[in-house]
Amino acid sequence: MEVTVTVNGDTCTRDVEPRMLLIHFLRDELQLTGSHWGCDTSNCGACVVWLDGAPLKSCTALAVMASGRDVRTVEGLEHDGELDPVQQGFIACHGLQCGFCTPGMMMTARWLLDHIPDPTEAEIREAISGQICRCTGYENIVRSVRWAAAHPDGAAAQPDGKTA
Amino acid sequence: MQVPSHVEYERATSVAHALELLARFGPESRVLAGGHSLIPMMKLRLAQPETLIDINGIGGLSRIAVEGDELRIGALVRHAQLLDSAVAGEHFPVLHDAERVIADAVVRNWGTIGGSLCQADPSEDLSAVFGALRATAVIHGQDGARAVPVREFHLGPYETVVAPGELLTELRVPIRPGGGSAYEKVARRVGDWSVAAAGAVIWLDNAPGTPTVSEVGIGLAAVGAGHFVAGEAEDFVRGRPASEETFVQAGQVAAEHCVPSADQRGPEDYKRHLTGELTTRALRRAAARARGQEA
Amino acid sequence: MTAVPEQVTPIGYGSMRRKEDARFVRGKGTYVDDIQLRGMLHGAVLRSPHAHARILSVDVTAAEAHPKVRAVITGETLRQRGMAWMPTLSGDQQAVLATDKVRFQGQEVAFVVADDRYAARDALELIDVEYEPLPPVMDARRALDAGAPLIRDDLPGRRPGPAGNHVFDWEAGDAARTEEVFARAEVTIAEDLLYPRVHPAPLETCGAVADFDPIAGKLTIWSTSQAPHAHRLLYSLAAGIPEHKIRVISPDIGGGFGNKVPIYPGYLCAVIGSLVCGRPVKWVEDRSENLMSTSFARDYHMRGEIAATRDGTILGVRVHVLADHGAFNGAAQPSKFPAGFFGVFTGSYDLQAAYCHVTGVYTNKAPGGVAYACSFRITEAVYLVERMVDMLAFELGADPAELRMKNLLRPDQFPYTCATGWVYDSGDYARTLQLALDKAGYDGLRREQAARRERGELMGIGVSFFTEAVGAGPRKHMDILGLGMADGCELRVHPTGAAVLHISAQTQGQGHETTFAQIVAEELGISPDDIDVVHGDTDQTPFGLGTYGSRSTPVSGAAAAVVARRVRDKARIVAAAMLEVAADDLEWEKGRWFVRGDPDLGRTIAEIALAAHSDLELPDGVEGHLDASCVYNPPNLTYPCGAYICVVDVDPGTGKVSVRRFVAVDDCGVRINPMIVEGQIHGGLADGVGMALMEVIAFDSGGNCLGGSFMDYLLPTAEECPSWELAETVTPSPHHPIGAKGVGESATVGSPPAVVNAVLDALRPFGVRHADMPLTPAQVWRAIQGRPLRPDLAIT
């Protein structure tokens, strides 16, 4: 079946089986391997992307359901090569260790900040409560999101000329 | 990750179109809404439909609005949408209490009210909530629409009165002024099904001092209560003073009549105890809200 | 103090931002499932639905006929090649694909290779296996019964009977002396404690891409491996391919936690698939496979005893352990230690005597046992002793913090040889505990608790003090399958002064690309940004035993420091030649050698590096370039410690536990990157909440695994975890080149007893002395009723 999905602004058409999960479509058909998968039961959230502007566990949707719609993944977080404040926050606050849950966490964080620009710690924890991290104990993920909330335009360039 | 078996896919553009597709593809076709009940089952190959009828594009099934003396909730309303709906929360805080503890924040963006009710998991919170609220389910078939009280909607675990070829389109909740409602749930962890849960909606007469309960609805999830309601406890409470003593005793009645099964969430005696405890708490908070004493 | 990540890169230690983050935040990491090779096929494993059954027949005809299937491999196929069994890390053998019987639910029975993962999954349903179910052994406590079914009839000489499912007996300490101590003690307590079966559950499951090049005769394997060199050797032995023709690459790994130490049948099947099909074969397990068949953790049934004086001096600890090893003994620990480092159950106290006896048994469950940040069974040991100490406090009516303070080892006692022979290197335990108490506001918490108790509210304060033993390990004591646990390391400084460090350790998120660069930076004064750390590829890195057991900093970290110092020493000679002075006339300040008394006269490392590659005349016996290598054999383990305090509130009506606060004071010696150290601790603390309150893999009597998905095996989310409050003391390791100790597993070791102690402290008004983890709402309620559940069995 032919599906046409706009992913990070690019419209892509592929012929796939109706049963193909959206996460596999993104990873295997479009080579966008930044989104991951980690379970069989929609619990872990490693696969979170946006569908029509709202976070979705892409392991729990078929690619055909996304046909004609808009998907945004971690690869689409940066703008013109500049990291999104959420990405900068995760680097600044050690919000990742193995990096496997990170894309999903950042996509949810970006959506949260778009809707609640100054979230409390409780609001951040609730927003990511459908996603598992095994490395960070969540502490620095929360701090990373708070950093992004405090730096909505990102960080200025570093003293040594490097941005995050 | 596990993956579904082969399936065909169709998109419905209207209710009539959906019904026509369901008729055409027969009993091995399934309605696909949010997919968050169905797709997980397909991945585990516990469900192997031949055709999916995607109804996400049907307009008019996502409204939440008061019409006359009813709050009407379209079957395609997402959990997040219901949680976010001021009109729903204003009339029935129990809806917000429950939605806050259904699944998780991301799943709530996509799972639908209709999908959850039609999956009919014995632990489904909304079954208990709409049961307590004495809501009505509107079901469309090719012969027209019929209204089924939610208290008659479930036939058993994972089985409802929605026949193959039919589509649940709306929930209608009767509004009576002056009530209060609340939901109490215990789960082992956020996102887990309830170990037990109780929802209560209560109306008090206007007597000074301790008012009497004029009408009450008590829904139970995950403890085998018939049609997700604690009918005996409702009968007990109705007409009694809205007092702590009444609510504690009501809890005991609910506990006595539920039929919990032991599983890894807990043994039978604990679930029975919890049924009583949560019924009492839900009644207590619903009554406080009816009296305007709590948000 | 919370480490604040620095904006400017420190030249050496400090909370430097991680270099590896650049690719991960862009979604540009390369994990095994990201690898796509031309012509790559996909594998899937058919698994047994039965915990114990004879295989009567396996019919793959229909699967082989599937248009997208390239090969179907069965146990019989492997048996004919002598590959149906593989050695385990404990000297046992494990079936790669079952031949005669299946011995746990989820065991590998057949392997399909197909064009894509969907077809591979479909093809599994086309394989017809006829089983004859056998009664399974699901309760470890019945495994040695006279009538227990025999599981390992594949092992020669095994007969049904009380020894049929016996794996080993092991003991440590002095039984007689301990009995003496217990006999005269004023107070003794005995209790049964279960550390239930749990699972490391890294977010990325295990997998491999195997690519055999028949022309070169070379096998390349990308896999989720915490020990690529050890795996290379094992593949060489199992597949009969010469070791120099095998390349194991661990790309980015999405968490290990010990789960990715063993070689799993799926990896070998992928290798065989590639050999058979002549194309790369990818196999990545799904989550249920991960939970049901890969290395579980713990499953220690312990009977603990503690002896003390009435005024609270702890005299001795004794413990008998029944260790459930599953169907094959696949536990991964140094070979002379079948119960790992459980011997440090002596804890952080000065005991007069101690003794433990561990009996290992087979059951019809997945193999494993040593995993999930256990530091080789130290999770079990610390849980045992810290629970016993708390029960002693309960019995004596003593405050648990005061009781510990009274018995903790004193600084002047180090190095301390404990009653089972371990030599703890350093520690200032009282200071660490006091800092935790101060940070928690302990006295105020106890006052609050008293006030709440009067109102019928259940608040609990749990204390845990742990001594860890990490950094395996000295060659004379430790080996894994005969391999010494020394780590190689190589440093090369380029002519322009940038450097590359090749390490044998294998990061799975611990930040080695940053911290190891920082070690070299500290020694040489080269910016960490100019030091590349190469790891994970056996073709590019020196031999070593990998990363687990918190050994990276103690062993490979030491190796990096040693190799950097060798480079520095060589640089001195080169600098002396450049300056035409004697080497002895030179002094070092970070980044340069200079003439003593004439500080302006010096040469930077960069200048020296260039000169070392130039035509500069060097003294006899000194070779050019600026490189060094070493193999570091640690003289001892390192012994980090910590004091943890957990505050919980328990709802008496529902049994629901809410973790309000968690204070963690860790002492891991010198900290290379405090920010990264804290991150490691945060993660381990979440593990404690998980294990204490919700994680368990239970089985029903029919052999069904009840923890085979993330709907059943519950992991803590951000909502169950409080905001962790950290502090530190620093007691350097006297033998480690930079005074550092390992820390990766400390929090996972120390936190479960803190949370459990807190919950039981909350339940004190009900007189509950002990209840086993996980303390789910049901378990808490049942404990209050005096009828706690057995978590390893199905709830009926």
PDB file of C-alpha atoms in Angstrom, chain B residues 60-75 77 81-82 85-92 95 130 169-175:
ATOM      1  CA  GLY B  60     -18.257  15.056  14.151  1.00  0.00           C
ATOM      2  CA  LEU B  61     -17.196  12.231  16.454  1.00  0.00           C
ATOM      3  CA  SER B  62     -14.763  14.320  18.496  1.00  0.00           C
ATOM      4  CA  ARG B  63     -17.060  16.832  20.126  1.00  0.00           C
ATOM      5  CA  ILE B  64     -17.571  17.385  23.819  1.00  0.00           C
ATOM      6  CA  ALA B  65     -20.615  19.571  24.376  1.00  0.00           C
ATOM      7  CA  VAL B  66     -23.654  20.078  26.553  1.00  0.00           C
ATOM      8  CA  GLU B  67     -26.860  19.533  24.648  1.00  0.00           C
ATOM      9  CA  GLY B  68     -30.004  20.050  26.627  1.00  0.00           C
ATOM     10  CA  ASP B  69     -29.596  18.143  29.848  1.00  0.00           C
ATOM     11  CA  GLU B  70     -26.820  15.908  28.609  1.00  0.00           C
ATOM     12  CA  LEU B  71     -23.083  16.113  28.293  1.00  0.00           C
ATOM     13  CA  ARG B  72     -22.292  14.480  24.951  1.00  0.00           C
ATOM     14  CA  ILE B  73     -18.874  12.995  24.334  1.00  0.00           C
ATOM     15  CA  GLY B  74     -17.992  11.755  20.876  1.00  0.00           C
ATOM     16  CA  ALA B  75     -16.473   8.278  20.653  1.00  0.00           C
ATOM     17  CA  VAL B  77     -12.645  12.046  21.786  1.00  0.00           C
ATOM     18  CA  GLN B  81      -9.036  15.974  25.132  1.00  0.00           C
ATOM     19  CA  LEU B  82     -11.469  14.829  27.807  1.00  0.00           C
ATOM     20  CA  SER B  85     -12.171  19.773  28.611  1.00  0.00           C
ATOM     21  CA  ALA B  86     -13.375  22.485  30.973  1.00  0.00           C
ATOM     22  CA  VAL B  87     -17.047  21.694  30.379  1.00  0.00           C
ATOM     23  CA  ALA B  88     -16.530  18.005  31.158  1.00  0.00           C
ATOM     24  CA  GLY B  89     -14.565  18.694  34.319  1.00  0.00           C
ATOM     25  CA  GLU B  90     -16.994  21.322  35.485  1.00  0.00           C
ATOM     26  CA  HIS B  91     -19.972  19.004  35.356  1.00  0.00           C
ATOM     27  CA  PHE B  92     -18.230  15.772  36.292  1.00  0.00           C
ATOM     28  CA  LEU B  95     -14.048  12.359  34.463  1.00  0.00           C
ATOM     29  CA  PHE B 130     -19.727   6.003  32.781  1.00  0.00           C
ATOM     30  CA  THR B 169     -20.453   7.021  18.115  1.00  0.00           C
ATOM     31  CA  GLU B 170     -21.227   8.858  21.327  1.00  0.00           C
ATOM     32  CA  LEU B 171     -21.574   8.775  25.099  1.00  0.00           C
ATOM     33  CA  ARG B 172     -24.341  10.809  26.672  1.00  0.00           C
ATOM     34  CA  VAL B 173     -24.198  11.668  30.347  1.00  0.00           C
ATOM     35  CA  PRO B 174     -27.337  13.008  32.043  1.00  0.00           C
ATOM     36  CA  ILE B 175     -26.745  16.264  33.873  1.00  0.00           C
TER      37      ILE B 175
END
